[in-house]
PDB file of C-alpha atoms and ligand atoms in Angstrom:
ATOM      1  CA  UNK A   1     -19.691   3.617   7.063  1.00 43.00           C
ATOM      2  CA  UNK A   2     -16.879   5.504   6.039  1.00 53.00           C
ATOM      3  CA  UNK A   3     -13.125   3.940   6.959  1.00 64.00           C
ATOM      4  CA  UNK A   4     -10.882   6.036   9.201  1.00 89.00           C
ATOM      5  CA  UNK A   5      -8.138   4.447   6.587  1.00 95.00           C
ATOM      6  CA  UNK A   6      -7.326   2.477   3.676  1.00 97.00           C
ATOM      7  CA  UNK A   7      -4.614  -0.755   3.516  1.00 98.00           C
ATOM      8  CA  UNK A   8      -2.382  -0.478   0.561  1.00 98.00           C
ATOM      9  CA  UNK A   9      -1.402  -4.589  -0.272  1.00 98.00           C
ATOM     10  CA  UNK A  10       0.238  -6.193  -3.665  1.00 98.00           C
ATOM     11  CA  UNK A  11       0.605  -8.974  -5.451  1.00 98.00           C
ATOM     12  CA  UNK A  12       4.033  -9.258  -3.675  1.00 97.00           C
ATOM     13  CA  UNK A  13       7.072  -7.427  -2.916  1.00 96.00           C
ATOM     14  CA  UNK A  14       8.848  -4.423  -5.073  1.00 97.00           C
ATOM     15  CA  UNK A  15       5.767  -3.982  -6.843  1.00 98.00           C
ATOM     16  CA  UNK A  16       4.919  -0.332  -6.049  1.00 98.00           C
ATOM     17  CA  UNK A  17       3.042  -0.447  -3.006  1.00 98.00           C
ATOM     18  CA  UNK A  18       5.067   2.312  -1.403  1.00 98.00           C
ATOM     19  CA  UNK A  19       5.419   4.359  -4.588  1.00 98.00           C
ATOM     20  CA  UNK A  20       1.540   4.078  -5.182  1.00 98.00           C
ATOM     21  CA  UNK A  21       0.782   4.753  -1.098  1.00 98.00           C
ATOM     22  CA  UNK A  22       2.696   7.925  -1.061  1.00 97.00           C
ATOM     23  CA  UNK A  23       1.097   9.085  -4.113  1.00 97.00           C
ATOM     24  CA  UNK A  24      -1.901   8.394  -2.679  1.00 97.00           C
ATOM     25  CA  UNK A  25      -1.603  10.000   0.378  1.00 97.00           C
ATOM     26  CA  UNK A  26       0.052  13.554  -1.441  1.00 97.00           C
ATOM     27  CA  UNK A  27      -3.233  13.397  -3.532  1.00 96.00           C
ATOM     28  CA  UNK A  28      -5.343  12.742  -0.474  1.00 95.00           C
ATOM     29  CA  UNK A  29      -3.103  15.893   1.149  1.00 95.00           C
ATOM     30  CA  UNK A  30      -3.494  18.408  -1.600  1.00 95.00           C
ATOM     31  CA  UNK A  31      -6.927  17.988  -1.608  1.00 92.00           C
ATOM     32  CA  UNK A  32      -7.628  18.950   1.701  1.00 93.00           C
ATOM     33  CA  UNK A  33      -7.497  16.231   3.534  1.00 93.00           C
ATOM     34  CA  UNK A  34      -5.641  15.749   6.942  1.00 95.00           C
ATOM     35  CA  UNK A  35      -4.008  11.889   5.990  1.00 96.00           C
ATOM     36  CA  UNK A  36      -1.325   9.995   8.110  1.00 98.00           C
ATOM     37  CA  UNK A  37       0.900   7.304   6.932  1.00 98.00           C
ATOM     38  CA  UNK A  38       1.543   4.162   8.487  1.00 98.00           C
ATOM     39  CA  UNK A  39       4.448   0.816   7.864  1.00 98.00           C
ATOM     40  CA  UNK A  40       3.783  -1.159  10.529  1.00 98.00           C
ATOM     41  CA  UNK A  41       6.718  -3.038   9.805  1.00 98.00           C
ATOM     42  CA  UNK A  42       9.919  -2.602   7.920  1.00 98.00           C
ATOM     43  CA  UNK A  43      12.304  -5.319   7.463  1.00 97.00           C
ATOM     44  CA  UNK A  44      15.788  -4.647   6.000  1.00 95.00           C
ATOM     45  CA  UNK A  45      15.466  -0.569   6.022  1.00 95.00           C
ATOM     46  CA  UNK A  46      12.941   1.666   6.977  1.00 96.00           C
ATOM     47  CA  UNK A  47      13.118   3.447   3.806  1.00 96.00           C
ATOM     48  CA  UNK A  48       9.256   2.552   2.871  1.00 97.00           C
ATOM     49  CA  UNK A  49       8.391   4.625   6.001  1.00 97.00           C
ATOM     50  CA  UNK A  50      10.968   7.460   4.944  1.00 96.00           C
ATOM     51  CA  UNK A  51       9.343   7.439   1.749  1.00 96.00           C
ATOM     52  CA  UNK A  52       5.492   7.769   3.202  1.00 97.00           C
ATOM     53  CA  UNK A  53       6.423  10.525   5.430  1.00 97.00           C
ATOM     54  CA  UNK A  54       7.814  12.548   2.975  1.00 95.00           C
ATOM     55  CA  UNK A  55       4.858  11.903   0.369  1.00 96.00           C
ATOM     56  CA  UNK A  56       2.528  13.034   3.315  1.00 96.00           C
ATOM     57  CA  UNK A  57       4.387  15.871   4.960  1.00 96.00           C
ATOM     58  CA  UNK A  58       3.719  14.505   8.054  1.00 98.00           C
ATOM     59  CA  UNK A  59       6.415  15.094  11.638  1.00 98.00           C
ATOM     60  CA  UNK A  60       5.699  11.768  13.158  1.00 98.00           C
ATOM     61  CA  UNK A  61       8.702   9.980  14.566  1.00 98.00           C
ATOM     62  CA  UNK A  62       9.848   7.231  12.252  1.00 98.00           C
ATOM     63  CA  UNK A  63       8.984   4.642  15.390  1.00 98.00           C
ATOM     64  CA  UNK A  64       5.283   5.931  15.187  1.00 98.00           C
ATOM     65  CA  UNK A  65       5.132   5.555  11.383  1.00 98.00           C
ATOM     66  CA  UNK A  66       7.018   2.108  11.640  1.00 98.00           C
ATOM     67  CA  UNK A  67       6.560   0.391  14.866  1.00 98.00           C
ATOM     68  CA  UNK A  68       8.500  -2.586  13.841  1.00 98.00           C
ATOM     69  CA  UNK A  69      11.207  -2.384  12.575  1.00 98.00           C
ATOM     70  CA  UNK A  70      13.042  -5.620  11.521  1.00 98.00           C
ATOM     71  CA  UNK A  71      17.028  -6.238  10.687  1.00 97.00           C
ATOM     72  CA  UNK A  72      16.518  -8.772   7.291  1.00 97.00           C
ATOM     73  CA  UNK A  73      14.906  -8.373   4.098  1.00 97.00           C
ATOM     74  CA  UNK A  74      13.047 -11.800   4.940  1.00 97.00           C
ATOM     75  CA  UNK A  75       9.311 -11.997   5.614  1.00 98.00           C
ATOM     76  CA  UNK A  76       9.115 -10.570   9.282  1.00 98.00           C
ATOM     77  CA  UNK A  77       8.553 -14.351  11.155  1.00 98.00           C
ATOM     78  CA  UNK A  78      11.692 -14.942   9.522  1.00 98.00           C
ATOM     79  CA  UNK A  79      13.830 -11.905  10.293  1.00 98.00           C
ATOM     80  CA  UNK A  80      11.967 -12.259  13.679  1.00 98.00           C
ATOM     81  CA  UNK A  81      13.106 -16.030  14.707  1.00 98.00           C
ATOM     82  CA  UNK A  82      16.626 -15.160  13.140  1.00 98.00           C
ATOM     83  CA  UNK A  83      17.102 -12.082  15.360  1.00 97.00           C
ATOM     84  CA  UNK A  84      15.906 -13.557  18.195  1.00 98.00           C
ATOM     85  CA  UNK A  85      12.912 -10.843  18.503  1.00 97.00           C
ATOM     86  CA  UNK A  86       9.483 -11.375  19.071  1.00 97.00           C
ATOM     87  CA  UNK A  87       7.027  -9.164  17.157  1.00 98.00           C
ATOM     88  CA  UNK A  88       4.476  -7.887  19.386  1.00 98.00           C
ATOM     89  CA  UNK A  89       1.213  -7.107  17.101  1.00 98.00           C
ATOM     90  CA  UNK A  90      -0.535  -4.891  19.930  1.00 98.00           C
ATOM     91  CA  UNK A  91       2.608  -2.351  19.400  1.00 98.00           C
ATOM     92  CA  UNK A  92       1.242  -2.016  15.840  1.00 98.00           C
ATOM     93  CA  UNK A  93      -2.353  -1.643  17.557  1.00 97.00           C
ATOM     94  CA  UNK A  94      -1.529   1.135  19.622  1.00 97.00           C
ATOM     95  CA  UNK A  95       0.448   2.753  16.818  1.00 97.00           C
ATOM     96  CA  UNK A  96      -2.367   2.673  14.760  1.00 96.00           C
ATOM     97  CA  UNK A  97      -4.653   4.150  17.451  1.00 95.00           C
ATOM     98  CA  UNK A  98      -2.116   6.956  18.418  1.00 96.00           C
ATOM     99  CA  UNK A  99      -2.162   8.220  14.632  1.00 97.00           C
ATOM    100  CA  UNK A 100      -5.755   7.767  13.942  1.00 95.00           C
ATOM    101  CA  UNK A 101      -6.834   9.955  17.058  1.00 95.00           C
ATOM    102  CA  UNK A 102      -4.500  12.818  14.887  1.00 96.00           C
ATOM    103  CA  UNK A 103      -5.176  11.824  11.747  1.00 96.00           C
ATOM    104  CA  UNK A 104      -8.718  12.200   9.501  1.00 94.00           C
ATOM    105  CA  UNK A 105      -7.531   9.249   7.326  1.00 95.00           C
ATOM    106  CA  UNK A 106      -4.608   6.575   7.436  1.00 97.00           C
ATOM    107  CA  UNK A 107      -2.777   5.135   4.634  1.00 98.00           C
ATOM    108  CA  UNK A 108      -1.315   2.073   5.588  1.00 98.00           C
ATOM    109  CA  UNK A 109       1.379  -0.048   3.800  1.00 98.00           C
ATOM    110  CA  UNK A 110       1.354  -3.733   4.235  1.00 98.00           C
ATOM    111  CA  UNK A 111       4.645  -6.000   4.077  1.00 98.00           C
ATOM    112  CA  UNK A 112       5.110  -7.950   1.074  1.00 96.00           C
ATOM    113  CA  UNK A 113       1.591  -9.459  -0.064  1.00 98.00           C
ATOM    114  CA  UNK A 114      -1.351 -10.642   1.914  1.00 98.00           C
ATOM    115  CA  UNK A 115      -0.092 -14.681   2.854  1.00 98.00           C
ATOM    116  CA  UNK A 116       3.526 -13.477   3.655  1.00 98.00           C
ATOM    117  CA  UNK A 117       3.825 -14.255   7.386  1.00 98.00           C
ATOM    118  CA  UNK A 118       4.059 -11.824  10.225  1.00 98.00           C
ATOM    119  CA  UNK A 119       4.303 -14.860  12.966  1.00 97.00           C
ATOM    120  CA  UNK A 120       3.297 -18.073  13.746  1.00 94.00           C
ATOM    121  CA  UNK A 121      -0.696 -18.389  12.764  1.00 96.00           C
ATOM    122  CA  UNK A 122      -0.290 -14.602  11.876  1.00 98.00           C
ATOM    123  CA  UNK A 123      -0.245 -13.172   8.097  1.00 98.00           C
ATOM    124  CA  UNK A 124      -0.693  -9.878   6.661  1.00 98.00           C
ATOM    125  CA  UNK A 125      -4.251 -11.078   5.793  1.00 98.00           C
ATOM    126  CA  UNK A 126      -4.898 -11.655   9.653  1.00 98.00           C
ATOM    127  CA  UNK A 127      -3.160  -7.993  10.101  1.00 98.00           C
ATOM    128  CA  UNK A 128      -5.449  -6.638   7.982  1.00 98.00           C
ATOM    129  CA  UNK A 129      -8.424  -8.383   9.695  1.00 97.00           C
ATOM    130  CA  UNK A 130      -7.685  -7.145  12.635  1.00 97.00           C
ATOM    131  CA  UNK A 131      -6.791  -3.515  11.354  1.00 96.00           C
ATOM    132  CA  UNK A 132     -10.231  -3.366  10.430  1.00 95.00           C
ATOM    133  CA  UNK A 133      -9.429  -1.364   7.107  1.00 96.00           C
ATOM    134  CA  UNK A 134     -10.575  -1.775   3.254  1.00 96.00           C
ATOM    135  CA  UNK A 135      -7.645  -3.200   1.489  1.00 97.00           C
ATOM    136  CA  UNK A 136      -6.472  -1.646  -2.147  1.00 98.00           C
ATOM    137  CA  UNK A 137      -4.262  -4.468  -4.243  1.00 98.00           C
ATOM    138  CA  UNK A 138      -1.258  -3.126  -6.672  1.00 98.00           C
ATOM    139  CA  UNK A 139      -0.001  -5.461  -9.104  1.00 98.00           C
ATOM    140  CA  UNK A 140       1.948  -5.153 -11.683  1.00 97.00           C
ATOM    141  CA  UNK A 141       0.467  -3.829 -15.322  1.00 96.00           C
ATOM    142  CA  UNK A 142       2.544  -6.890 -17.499  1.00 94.00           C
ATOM    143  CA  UNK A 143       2.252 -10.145 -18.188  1.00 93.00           C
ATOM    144  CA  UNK A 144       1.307 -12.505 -15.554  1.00 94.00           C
ATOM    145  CA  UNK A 145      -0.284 -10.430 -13.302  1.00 97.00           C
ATOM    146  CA  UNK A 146      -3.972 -12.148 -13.705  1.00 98.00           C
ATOM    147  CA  UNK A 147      -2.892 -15.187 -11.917  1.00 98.00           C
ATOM    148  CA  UNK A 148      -1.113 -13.107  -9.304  1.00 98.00           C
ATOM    149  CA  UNK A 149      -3.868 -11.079  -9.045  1.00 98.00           C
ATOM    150  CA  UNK A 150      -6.897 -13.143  -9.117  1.00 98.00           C
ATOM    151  CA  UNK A 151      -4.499 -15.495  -6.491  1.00 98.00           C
ATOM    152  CA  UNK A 152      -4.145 -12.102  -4.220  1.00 98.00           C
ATOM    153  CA  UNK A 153      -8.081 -11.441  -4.320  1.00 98.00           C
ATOM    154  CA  UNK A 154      -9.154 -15.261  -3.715  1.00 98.00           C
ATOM    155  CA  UNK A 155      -7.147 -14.942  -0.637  1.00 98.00           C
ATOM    156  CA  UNK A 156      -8.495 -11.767   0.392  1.00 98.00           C
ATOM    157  CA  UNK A 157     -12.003 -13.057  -0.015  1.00 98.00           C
ATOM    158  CA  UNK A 158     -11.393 -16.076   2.034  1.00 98.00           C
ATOM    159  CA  UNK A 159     -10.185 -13.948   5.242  1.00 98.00           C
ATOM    160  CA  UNK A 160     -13.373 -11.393   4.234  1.00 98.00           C
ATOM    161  CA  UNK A 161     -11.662  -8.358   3.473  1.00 98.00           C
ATOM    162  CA  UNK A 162     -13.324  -5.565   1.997  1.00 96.00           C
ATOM    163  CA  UNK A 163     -11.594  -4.853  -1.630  1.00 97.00           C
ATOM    164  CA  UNK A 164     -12.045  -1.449  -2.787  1.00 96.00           C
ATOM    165  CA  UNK A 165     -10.092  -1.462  -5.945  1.00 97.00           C
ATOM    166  CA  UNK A 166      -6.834  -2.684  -7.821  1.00 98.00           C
ATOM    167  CA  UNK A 167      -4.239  -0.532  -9.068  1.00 98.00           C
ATOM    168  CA  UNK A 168      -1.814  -1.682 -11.784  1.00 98.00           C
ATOM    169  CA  UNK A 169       1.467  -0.675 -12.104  1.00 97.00           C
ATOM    170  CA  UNK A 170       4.339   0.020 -14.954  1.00 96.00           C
ATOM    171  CA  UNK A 171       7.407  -1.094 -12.686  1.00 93.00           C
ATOM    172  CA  UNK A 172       9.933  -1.073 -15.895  1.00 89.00           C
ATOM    173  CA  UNK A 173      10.199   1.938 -19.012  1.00 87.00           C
ATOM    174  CA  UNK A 174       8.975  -0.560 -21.781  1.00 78.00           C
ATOM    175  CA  UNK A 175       6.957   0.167 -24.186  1.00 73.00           C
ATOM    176  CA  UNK A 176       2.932  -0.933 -23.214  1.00 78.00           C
ATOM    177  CA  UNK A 177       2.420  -4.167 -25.397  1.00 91.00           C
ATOM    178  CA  UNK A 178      -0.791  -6.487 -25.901  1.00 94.00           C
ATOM    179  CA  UNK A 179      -0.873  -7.766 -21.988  1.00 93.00           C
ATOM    180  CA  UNK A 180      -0.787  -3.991 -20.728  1.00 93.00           C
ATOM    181  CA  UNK A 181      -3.336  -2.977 -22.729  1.00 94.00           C
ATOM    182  CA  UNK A 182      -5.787  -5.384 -22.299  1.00 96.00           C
ATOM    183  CA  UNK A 183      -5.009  -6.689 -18.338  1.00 97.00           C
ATOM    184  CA  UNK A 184      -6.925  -3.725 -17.254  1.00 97.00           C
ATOM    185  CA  UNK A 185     -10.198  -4.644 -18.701  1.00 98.00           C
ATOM    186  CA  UNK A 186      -9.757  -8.305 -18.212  1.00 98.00           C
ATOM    187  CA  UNK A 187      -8.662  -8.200 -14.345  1.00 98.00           C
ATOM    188  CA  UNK A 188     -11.812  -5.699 -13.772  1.00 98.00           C
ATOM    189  CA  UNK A 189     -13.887  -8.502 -15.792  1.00 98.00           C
ATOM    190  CA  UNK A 190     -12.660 -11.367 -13.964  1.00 98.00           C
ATOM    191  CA  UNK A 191     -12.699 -10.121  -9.921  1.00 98.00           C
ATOM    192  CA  UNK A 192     -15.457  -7.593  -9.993  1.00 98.00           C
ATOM    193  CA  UNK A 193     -13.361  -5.181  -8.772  1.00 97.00           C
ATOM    194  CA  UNK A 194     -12.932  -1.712 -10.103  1.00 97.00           C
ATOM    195  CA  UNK A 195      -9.466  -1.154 -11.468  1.00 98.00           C
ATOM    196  CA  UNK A 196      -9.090   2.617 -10.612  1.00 98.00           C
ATOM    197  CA  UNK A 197      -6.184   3.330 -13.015  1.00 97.00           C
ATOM    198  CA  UNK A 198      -2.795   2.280 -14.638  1.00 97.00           C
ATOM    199  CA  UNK A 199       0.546   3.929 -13.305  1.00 97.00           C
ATOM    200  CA  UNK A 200       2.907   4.683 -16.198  1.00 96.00           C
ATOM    201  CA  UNK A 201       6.819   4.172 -15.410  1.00 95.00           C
ATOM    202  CA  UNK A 202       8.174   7.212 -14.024  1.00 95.00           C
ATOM    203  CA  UNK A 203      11.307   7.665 -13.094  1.00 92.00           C
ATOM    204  CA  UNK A 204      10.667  10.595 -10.769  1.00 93.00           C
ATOM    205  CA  UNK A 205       8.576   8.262  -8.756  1.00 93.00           C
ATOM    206  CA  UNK A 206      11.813   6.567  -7.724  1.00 86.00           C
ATOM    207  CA  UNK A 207      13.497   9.390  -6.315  1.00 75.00           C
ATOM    208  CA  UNK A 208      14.969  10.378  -3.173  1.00 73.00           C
ATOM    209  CA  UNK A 209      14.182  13.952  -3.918  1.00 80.00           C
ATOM    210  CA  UNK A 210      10.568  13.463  -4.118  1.00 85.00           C
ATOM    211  CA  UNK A 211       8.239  16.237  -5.714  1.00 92.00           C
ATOM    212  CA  UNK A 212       5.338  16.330  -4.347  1.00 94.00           C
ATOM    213  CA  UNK A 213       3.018  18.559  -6.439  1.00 95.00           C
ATOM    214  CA  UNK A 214       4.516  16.132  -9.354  1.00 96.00           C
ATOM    215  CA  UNK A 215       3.087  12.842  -7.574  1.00 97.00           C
ATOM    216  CA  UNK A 216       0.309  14.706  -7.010  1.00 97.00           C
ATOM    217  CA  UNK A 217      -0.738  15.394 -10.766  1.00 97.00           C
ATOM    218  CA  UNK A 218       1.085  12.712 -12.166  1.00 97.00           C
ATOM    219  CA  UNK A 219      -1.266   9.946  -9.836  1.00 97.00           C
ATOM    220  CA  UNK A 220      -4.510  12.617  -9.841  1.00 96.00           C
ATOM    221  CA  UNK A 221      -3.869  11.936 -14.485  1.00 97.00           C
ATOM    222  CA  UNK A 222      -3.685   8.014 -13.995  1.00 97.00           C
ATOM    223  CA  UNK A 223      -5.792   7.175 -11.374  1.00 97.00           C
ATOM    224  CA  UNK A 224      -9.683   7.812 -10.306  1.00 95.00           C
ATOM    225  CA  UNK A 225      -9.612   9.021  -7.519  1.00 92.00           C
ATOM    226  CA  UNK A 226     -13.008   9.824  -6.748  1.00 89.00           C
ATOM    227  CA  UNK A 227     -14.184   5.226  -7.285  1.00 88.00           C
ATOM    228  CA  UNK A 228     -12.918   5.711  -3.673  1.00 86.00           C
ATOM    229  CA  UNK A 229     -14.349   8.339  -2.190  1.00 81.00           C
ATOM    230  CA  UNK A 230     -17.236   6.198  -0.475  1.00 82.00           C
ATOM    231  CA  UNK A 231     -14.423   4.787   1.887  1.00 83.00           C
ATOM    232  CA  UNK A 232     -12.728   8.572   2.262  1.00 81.00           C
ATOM    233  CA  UNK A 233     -14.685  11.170   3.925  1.00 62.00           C
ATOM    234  CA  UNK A 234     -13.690  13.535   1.153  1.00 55.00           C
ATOM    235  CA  UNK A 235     -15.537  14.479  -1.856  1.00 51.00           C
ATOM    236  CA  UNK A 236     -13.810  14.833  -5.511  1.00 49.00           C
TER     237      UNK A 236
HETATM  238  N1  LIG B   1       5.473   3.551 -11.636  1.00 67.80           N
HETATM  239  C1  LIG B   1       6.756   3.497 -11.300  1.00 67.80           C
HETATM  240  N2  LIG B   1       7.681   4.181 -12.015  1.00 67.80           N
HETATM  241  C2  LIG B   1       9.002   4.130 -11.686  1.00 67.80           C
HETATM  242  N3  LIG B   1       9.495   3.418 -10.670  1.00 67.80           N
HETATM  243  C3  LIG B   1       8.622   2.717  -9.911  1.00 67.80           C
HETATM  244  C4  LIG B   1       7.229   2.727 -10.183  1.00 67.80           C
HETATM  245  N4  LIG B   1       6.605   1.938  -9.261  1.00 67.80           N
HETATM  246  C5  LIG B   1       7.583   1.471  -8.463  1.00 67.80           C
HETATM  247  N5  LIG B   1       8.782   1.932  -8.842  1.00 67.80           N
HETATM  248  C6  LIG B   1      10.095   1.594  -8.236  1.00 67.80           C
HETATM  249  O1  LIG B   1      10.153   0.165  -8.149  1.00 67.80           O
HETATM  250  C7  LIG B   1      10.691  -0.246  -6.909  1.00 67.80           C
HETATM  251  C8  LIG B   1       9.641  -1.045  -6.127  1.00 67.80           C
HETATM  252  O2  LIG B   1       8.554  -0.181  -5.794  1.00 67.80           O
HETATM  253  P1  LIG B   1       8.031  -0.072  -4.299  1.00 67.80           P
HETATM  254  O3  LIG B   1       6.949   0.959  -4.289  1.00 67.80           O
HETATM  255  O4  LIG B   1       9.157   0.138  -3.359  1.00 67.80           O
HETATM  256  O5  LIG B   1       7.428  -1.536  -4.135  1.00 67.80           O
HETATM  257  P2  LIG B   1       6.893  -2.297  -2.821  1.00 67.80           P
HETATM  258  O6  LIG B   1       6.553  -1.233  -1.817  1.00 67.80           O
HETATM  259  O7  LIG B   1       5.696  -3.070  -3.275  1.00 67.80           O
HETATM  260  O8  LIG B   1       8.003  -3.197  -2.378  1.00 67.80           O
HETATM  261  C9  LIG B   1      11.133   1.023  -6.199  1.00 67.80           C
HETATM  262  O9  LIG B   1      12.480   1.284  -6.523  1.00 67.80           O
HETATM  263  C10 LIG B   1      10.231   2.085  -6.809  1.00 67.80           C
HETATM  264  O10 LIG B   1      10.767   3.377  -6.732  1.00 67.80           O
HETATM  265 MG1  LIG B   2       7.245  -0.941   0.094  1.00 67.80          MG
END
């Protein structure tokens, strides 16, 4: 069956989720595709959620694109018990329901990786479960990133998620060295789970003057697309 939307986790925070959900999304867009953008939750800014509506062209209200929206960068129980807030998850639910009765196909970013805690008993990993969506991991390209990643897929396993692919990215302008080149090949090797590309460093990714047809052929060069497309009702 075909998902009404895909869940866009890491291997942690500030590792390109956003930057790789909003390219997503524009690519998803300039193909044809009527896509919506979802951060259930923000905490610090709501800059991720800036950054997704932009990359998708989309007029939602920043409060239907984020629903909760947190005052500290801390995971959210923590910004939650700190500002005295409880975080209802059924505001997220009829969030989610609100854009997918507009929307073809939803690309949601998580919060920090899949064991950070959203409350009590409650991760992103339970979020996800209850979401009902495949999950795509980003981690980063470099060194270390087998352990984080094979960590980040063990987990997802346990809860039962459906992983449809890893995407690793460059996060800093060096030069690729032995790690890059060969984490790709090793990371599909040791999860069974198709890598579908490897996302250069690029500064223009980082701006706040986004170009869109840009992300659009600089993701559409570095990533396959199309190892997706069974979840997408698309074809590439
Ligand atoms: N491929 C890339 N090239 C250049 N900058 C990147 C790239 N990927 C991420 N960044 C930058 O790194 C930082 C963290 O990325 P971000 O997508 O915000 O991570 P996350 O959503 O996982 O916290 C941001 O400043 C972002 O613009
Ligand atoms: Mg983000």
């Amino acid at each position: 069956m075909k998902s009404k939307g895909l869940f866009i986790t890491g291997t942690g925070t500030e590792i390109g989720k956003t930057v790789i959900a909003g390219c997503l999304a524009a690519t998803l867009k300039h193909s044809g595709m009527n896509v919506g953008v979802m951060k259930p939750i923000c905490s610090g800014d709501n800059s991720d959620a800036k950054y997704l509506k932009h990359a998708a062209q989309v007029d939602d209200p920043l409060s239907l694109i984020n629903p909760i929206y947190l005052k500290y960068p801390l995971a959210p129980s923590v910004s939650a018990r700190i500002e005295e807030k409880e975080i209802v998850i059924n505001d997220i639910d009829k969030a989610l329901n609100t854009l997918s009765e507009k929307y073809d196909f939803l690309i949601v970013e998580g919060v920090g990786g899949i064991a950070v805690p959203i409350k009590d008993n409650f991760l992103v990993a339970h979020l996800i479960q209850r979401l009902q969506l495949p999950i795509l991991i980003v981690a980063d390209v470099g060194l270390g990133t087998i352990n984080h990643t094979m960590l980040t897929v063990s987990f997802a396993r346990a809860f039962n998620l459906n992983i449809v692919g890893i995407i690793l990215n460059q996060l800093q302008p060096e030069k690729a060295g032995l790690a890059e080149q060969t984490n790709p090949q090793e990371i599909e090797k040791l999860t069974q789970i198709p890598v579908l590309g490897v996302v250069p460093y690029e500064q223009r990714l980082n701006s706040t003057k986004l170009d869109r047809s840009f992300m659009v052929d600089f993701f559409s060069q570095h990533v396959d697309v199309s190892k997706i497309e069974h979840i997408i009702n698309i074809d590439f």
